mmCIF file of C-alpha atoms in Angstrom:
data_model
loop_
_atom_site.group_PDB
_atom_site.id
_atom_site.type_symbol
_atom_site.label_atom_id
_atom_site.label_comp_id
_atom_site.label_asym_id
_atom_site.label_seq_id
_atom_site.Cartn_x
_atom_site.Cartn_y
_atom_site.Cartn_z
ATOM 1 C CA UNK A 1 -107.927 -96.777 -0.200
ATOM 2 C CA UNK A 2 -109.150 -99.896 -1.985
ATOM 3 C CA UNK A 3 -105.912 -101.223 -3.434
ATOM 4 C CA UNK A 4 -107.096 -104.821 -3.108
ATOM 5 C CA UNK A 5 -110.432 -104.390 -4.846
ATOM 6 C CA UNK A 6 -111.540 -106.468 -7.812
ATOM 7 C CA UNK A 7 -113.043 -103.958 -10.219
ATOM 8 C CA UNK A 8 -115.763 -106.198 -11.630
ATOM 9 C CA UNK A 9 -116.928 -107.204 -8.117
ATOM 10 C CA UNK A 10 -117.216 -103.581 -6.993
ATOM 11 C CA UNK A 11 -118.965 -102.575 -10.201
ATOM 12 C CA UNK A 12 -121.413 -105.466 -9.842
ATOM 13 C CA UNK A 13 -122.197 -104.429 -6.254
ATOM 14 C CA UNK A 14 -122.646 -100.791 -7.301
ATOM 15 C CA UNK A 15 -124.968 -101.788 -10.141
ATOM 16 C CA UNK A 16 -126.974 -103.967 -7.748
ATOM 17 C CA UNK A 17 -127.380 -101.050 -5.304
ATOM 18 C CA UNK A 18 -128.750 -98.926 -8.143
ATOM 19 C CA UNK A 19 -130.956 -101.694 -9.534
ATOM 20 C CA UNK A 20 -132.437 -102.290 -6.075
ATOM 21 C CA UNK A 21 -133.401 -98.596 -6.048
ATOM 22 C CA UNK A 22 -134.759 -98.826 -9.633
ATOM 23 C CA UNK A 23 -132.205 -96.274 -10.811
ATOM 24 C CA UNK A 24 -129.762 -96.808 -13.651
ATOM 25 C CA UNK A 25 -126.020 -96.906 -13.061
ATOM 26 C CA UNK A 26 -125.117 -94.912 -16.160
ATOM 27 C CA UNK A 27 -121.759 -95.377 -17.883
ATOM 28 C CA UNK A 28 -120.623 -91.927 -16.673
ATOM 29 C CA UNK A 29 -121.544 -92.690 -13.058
ATOM 30 C CA UNK A 30 -119.765 -96.025 -13.283
ATOM 31 C CA UNK A 31 -116.661 -94.338 -14.714
ATOM 32 C CA UNK A 32 -116.577 -91.840 -11.838
ATOM 33 C CA UNK A 33 -117.060 -94.618 -9.293
ATOM 34 C CA UNK A 34 -114.416 -96.814 -10.940
ATOM 35 C CA UNK A 35 -111.974 -93.884 -11.040
ATOM 36 C CA UNK A 36 -112.369 -93.376 -7.288
ATOM 37 C CA UNK A 37 -111.816 -97.075 -6.662
ATOM 38 C CA UNK A 38 -108.685 -97.166 -8.808
ATOM 39 C CA UNK A 39 -107.247 -93.984 -7.297
ATOM 40 C CA UNK A 40 -106.697 -95.608 -3.931
ATOM 41 C CA UNK A 41 -106.874 -92.216 -2.221
ATOM 42 C CA UNK A 42 -109.362 -89.337 -1.934
ATOM 43 C CA UNK A 43 -109.874 -87.115 -4.973
ATOM 44 C CA UNK A 44 -111.398 -83.666 -5.328
ATOM 45 C CA UNK A 45 -114.098 -83.118 -7.935
ATOM 46 C CA UNK A 46 -111.590 -81.424 -10.223
ATOM 47 C CA UNK A 47 -109.045 -84.225 -9.759
ATOM 48 C CA UNK A 48 -111.836 -86.638 -10.684
ATOM 49 C CA UNK A 49 -112.596 -84.677 -13.862
ATOM 50 C CA UNK A 50 -108.925 -84.966 -14.887
ATOM 51 C CA UNK A 51 -108.704 -88.654 -13.965
ATOM 52 C CA UNK A 52 -111.890 -89.587 -15.859
ATOM 53 C CA UNK A 53 -110.561 -87.713 -18.891
ATOM 54 C CA UNK A 54 -107.273 -89.632 -18.683
ATOM 55 C CA UNK A 55 -108.775 -93.064 -17.951
ATOM 56 C CA UNK A 56 -111.908 -92.940 -20.112
ATOM 57 C CA UNK A 57 -111.291 -90.102 -22.605
ATOM 58 C CA UNK A 58 -114.469 -88.460 -21.367
ATOM 59 C CA UNK A 59 -114.693 -84.736 -20.624
ATOM 60 C CA UNK A 60 -116.970 -83.986 -17.684
ATOM 61 C CA UNK A 61 -118.093 -80.541 -16.569
ATOM 62 C CA UNK A 62 -117.931 -79.486 -12.919
ATOM 63 C CA UNK A 63 -121.732 -79.393 -12.656
ATOM 64 C CA UNK A 64 -122.039 -82.935 -14.038
ATOM 65 C CA UNK A 65 -119.326 -84.337 -11.747
ATOM 66 C CA UNK A 66 -121.007 -82.803 -8.709
ATOM 67 C CA UNK A 67 -124.366 -84.269 -9.751
ATOM 68 C CA UNK A 68 -122.829 -87.709 -10.207
ATOM 69 C CA UNK A 69 -121.027 -87.487 -6.873
ATOM 70 C CA UNK A 70 -124.264 -86.450 -5.171
ATOM 71 C CA UNK A 71 -126.016 -89.457 -6.701
ATOM 72 C CA UNK A 72 -123.213 -91.822 -5.642
ATOM 73 C CA UNK A 73 -123.274 -90.343 -2.120
ATOM 74 C CA UNK A 74 -127.028 -90.888 -1.872
ATOM 75 C CA UNK A 75 -126.502 -94.541 -2.779
ATOM 76 C CA UNK A 76 -123.707 -94.849 -0.146
ATOM 77 C CA UNK A 77 -121.159 -95.736 -2.816
ATOM 78 C CA UNK A 78 -119.086 -92.596 -2.269
ATOM 79 C CA UNK A 79 -118.436 -90.453 0.777
ATOM 80 C CA UNK A 80 -117.291 -86.850 0.835
ATOM 81 C CA UNK A 81 -114.556 -86.288 3.379
ATOM 82 C CA UNK A 82 -115.553 -82.919 4.737
ATOM 83 C CA UNK A 83 -112.171 -82.256 6.337
ATOM 84 C CA UNK A 84 -110.391 -82.608 2.984
ATOM 85 C CA UNK A 85 -113.221 -81.685 0.598
ATOM 86 C CA UNK A 86 -112.441 -84.843 -1.337
ATOM 87 C CA UNK A 87 -114.313 -88.021 -2.205
ATOM 88 C CA UNK A 88 -113.636 -91.717 -1.581
ATOM 89 C CA UNK A 89 -115.389 -94.882 -2.657
ATOM 90 C CA UNK A 90 -116.937 -96.578 0.360
ATOM 91 C CA UNK A 91 -116.666 -100.168 1.448
ATOM 92 C CA UNK A 92 -120.020 -101.742 0.681
ATOM 93 C CA UNK A 93 -119.273 -104.575 3.100
ATOM 94 C CA UNK A 94 -119.425 -102.156 6.042
ATOM 95 C CA UNK A 95 -122.777 -100.841 4.793
ATOM 96 C CA UNK A 96 -124.100 -104.407 4.637
ATOM 97 C CA UNK A 97 -123.428 -104.952 8.342
ATOM 98 C CA UNK A 98 -126.321 -103.183 10.019
ATOM 99 C CA UNK A 99 -124.448 -103.077 13.334
ATOM 100 C CA UNK A 100 -121.549 -100.998 12.032
ATOM 101 C CA UNK A 101 -121.147 -97.457 10.789
ATOM 102 C CA UNK A 102 -118.308 -96.490 8.453
ATOM 103 C CA UNK A 103 -115.682 -94.182 9.907
ATOM 104 C CA UNK A 104 -112.598 -92.788 8.212
ATOM 105 C CA UNK A 105 -109.019 -92.566 9.441
ATOM 106 C CA UNK A 106 -107.100 -89.933 7.465
ATOM 107 C CA UNK A 107 -103.318 -89.652 7.523
ATOM 108 C CA UNK A 108 -102.471 -85.975 7.861
ATOM 109 C CA UNK A 109 -99.046 -86.593 6.302
ATOM 110 C CA UNK A 110 -99.708 -88.545 3.079
ATOM 111 C CA UNK A 111 -103.510 -88.345 2.786
ATOM 112 C CA UNK A 112 -104.085 -92.105 2.929
ATOM 113 C CA UNK A 113 -107.608 -92.989 4.062
ATOM 114 C CA UNK A 114 -108.754 -96.162 5.755
ATOM 115 C CA UNK A 115 -112.403 -96.972 6.276
ATOM 116 C CA UNK A 116 -113.393 -98.856 9.414
ATOM 117 C CA UNK A 117 -116.695 -100.283 10.512
ATOM 118 C CA UNK A 118 -117.379 -99.067 14.054
ATOM 119 C CA UNK A 119 -120.003 -100.762 16.204
ATOM 120 C CA UNK A 120 -123.190 -98.686 16.463
ATOM 121 C CA UNK A 121 -123.282 -99.264 20.241
ATOM 122 C CA UNK A 122 -119.952 -97.482 20.672
ATOM 123 C CA UNK A 123 -121.195 -94.554 18.610
ATOM 124 C CA UNK A 124 -124.442 -94.613 20.598
ATOM 125 C CA UNK A 125 -122.409 -94.148 23.783
ATOM 126 C CA UNK A 126 -120.612 -91.215 22.170
ATOM 127 C CA UNK A 127 -123.953 -89.720 21.166
ATOM 128 C CA UNK A 128 -125.242 -90.058 24.742
ATOM 129 C CA UNK A 129 -122.083 -88.443 26.121
ATOM 130 C CA UNK A 130 -122.430 -85.537 23.684
ATOM 131 C CA UNK A 131 -126.100 -85.099 24.586
ATOM 132 C CA UNK A 132 -125.207 -84.933 28.279
ATOM 133 C CA UNK A 133 -122.880 -82.038 27.394
ATOM 134 C CA UNK A 134 -125.781 -80.013 25.998
ATOM 135 C CA UNK A 135 -125.132 -80.723 22.314
ATOM 136 C CA UNK A 136 -126.862 -82.893 19.730
ATOM 137 C CA UNK A 137 -124.883 -85.015 17.320
ATOM 138 C CA UNK A 138 -125.984 -84.271 13.743
ATOM 139 C CA UNK A 139 -124.553 -87.446 12.217
ATOM 140 C CA UNK A 140 -122.462 -90.416 13.274
ATOM 141 C CA UNK A 141 -119.779 -90.043 10.603
ATOM 142 C CA UNK A 142 -116.321 -89.431 11.999
ATOM 143 C CA UNK A 143 -113.184 -88.352 10.200
ATOM 144 C CA UNK A 144 -110.223 -88.883 12.475
ATOM 145 C CA UNK A 145 -106.926 -87.091 11.852
ATOM 146 C CA UNK A 146 -104.233 -89.756 12.192
ATOM 147 C CA UNK A 147 -100.761 -90.728 11.054
ATOM 148 C CA UNK A 148 -100.443 -93.994 9.127
ATOM 149 C CA UNK A 149 -97.778 -96.543 10.058
ATOM 150 C CA UNK A 150 -95.542 -95.701 7.083
ATOM 151 C CA UNK A 151 -95.556 -91.967 7.854
ATOM 152 C CA UNK A 152 -95.070 -92.653 11.559
ATOM 153 C CA UNK A 153 -91.960 -94.701 10.817
ATOM 154 C CA UNK A 154 -90.697 -92.002 8.443
ATOM 155 C CA UNK A 155 -91.306 -89.256 11.004
ATOM 156 C CA UNK A 156 -89.519 -91.255 13.692
ATOM 157 C CA UNK A 157 -86.570 -91.886 11.370
ATOM 158 C CA UNK A 158 -86.314 -88.187 10.507
ATOM 159 C CA UNK A 159 -86.440 -87.242 14.187
ATOM 160 C CA UNK A 160 -83.674 -89.705 15.033
ATOM 161 C CA UNK A 161 -85.927 -91.875 17.207
#
């Protein structure tokens, strides 16, 4: 997801988010966050445990990984993709723009995820439309099932288009 990230920049931003909340970004939390950034795609908690062990030679238990992920979610550094039950590092730039809300496009073929900042006004219109239908929107996060360009081209080629 974040193939073009500069690790030290992302780590600095993550540490600043924690410092602003007067909470320490522990080495373990930073390793989990860094692992998600480096992965470039969503990971399950158990995939994260394996990746942290490989990258940092640290053995994490399921309970500790879930606690760290919960912490990182609370600080808006990580998002759980409910549709896939996997986690991604979020784009802090989208969080900084108070007029946008992060949304996720998920390729149903390869699992690639792209995060977009969607204007709050557009989501407000969606919320109003939903309310007029007799429902209440619980949160503004969207996970849209898509096909990325690479998979689309591959599918077209396989179908003879």
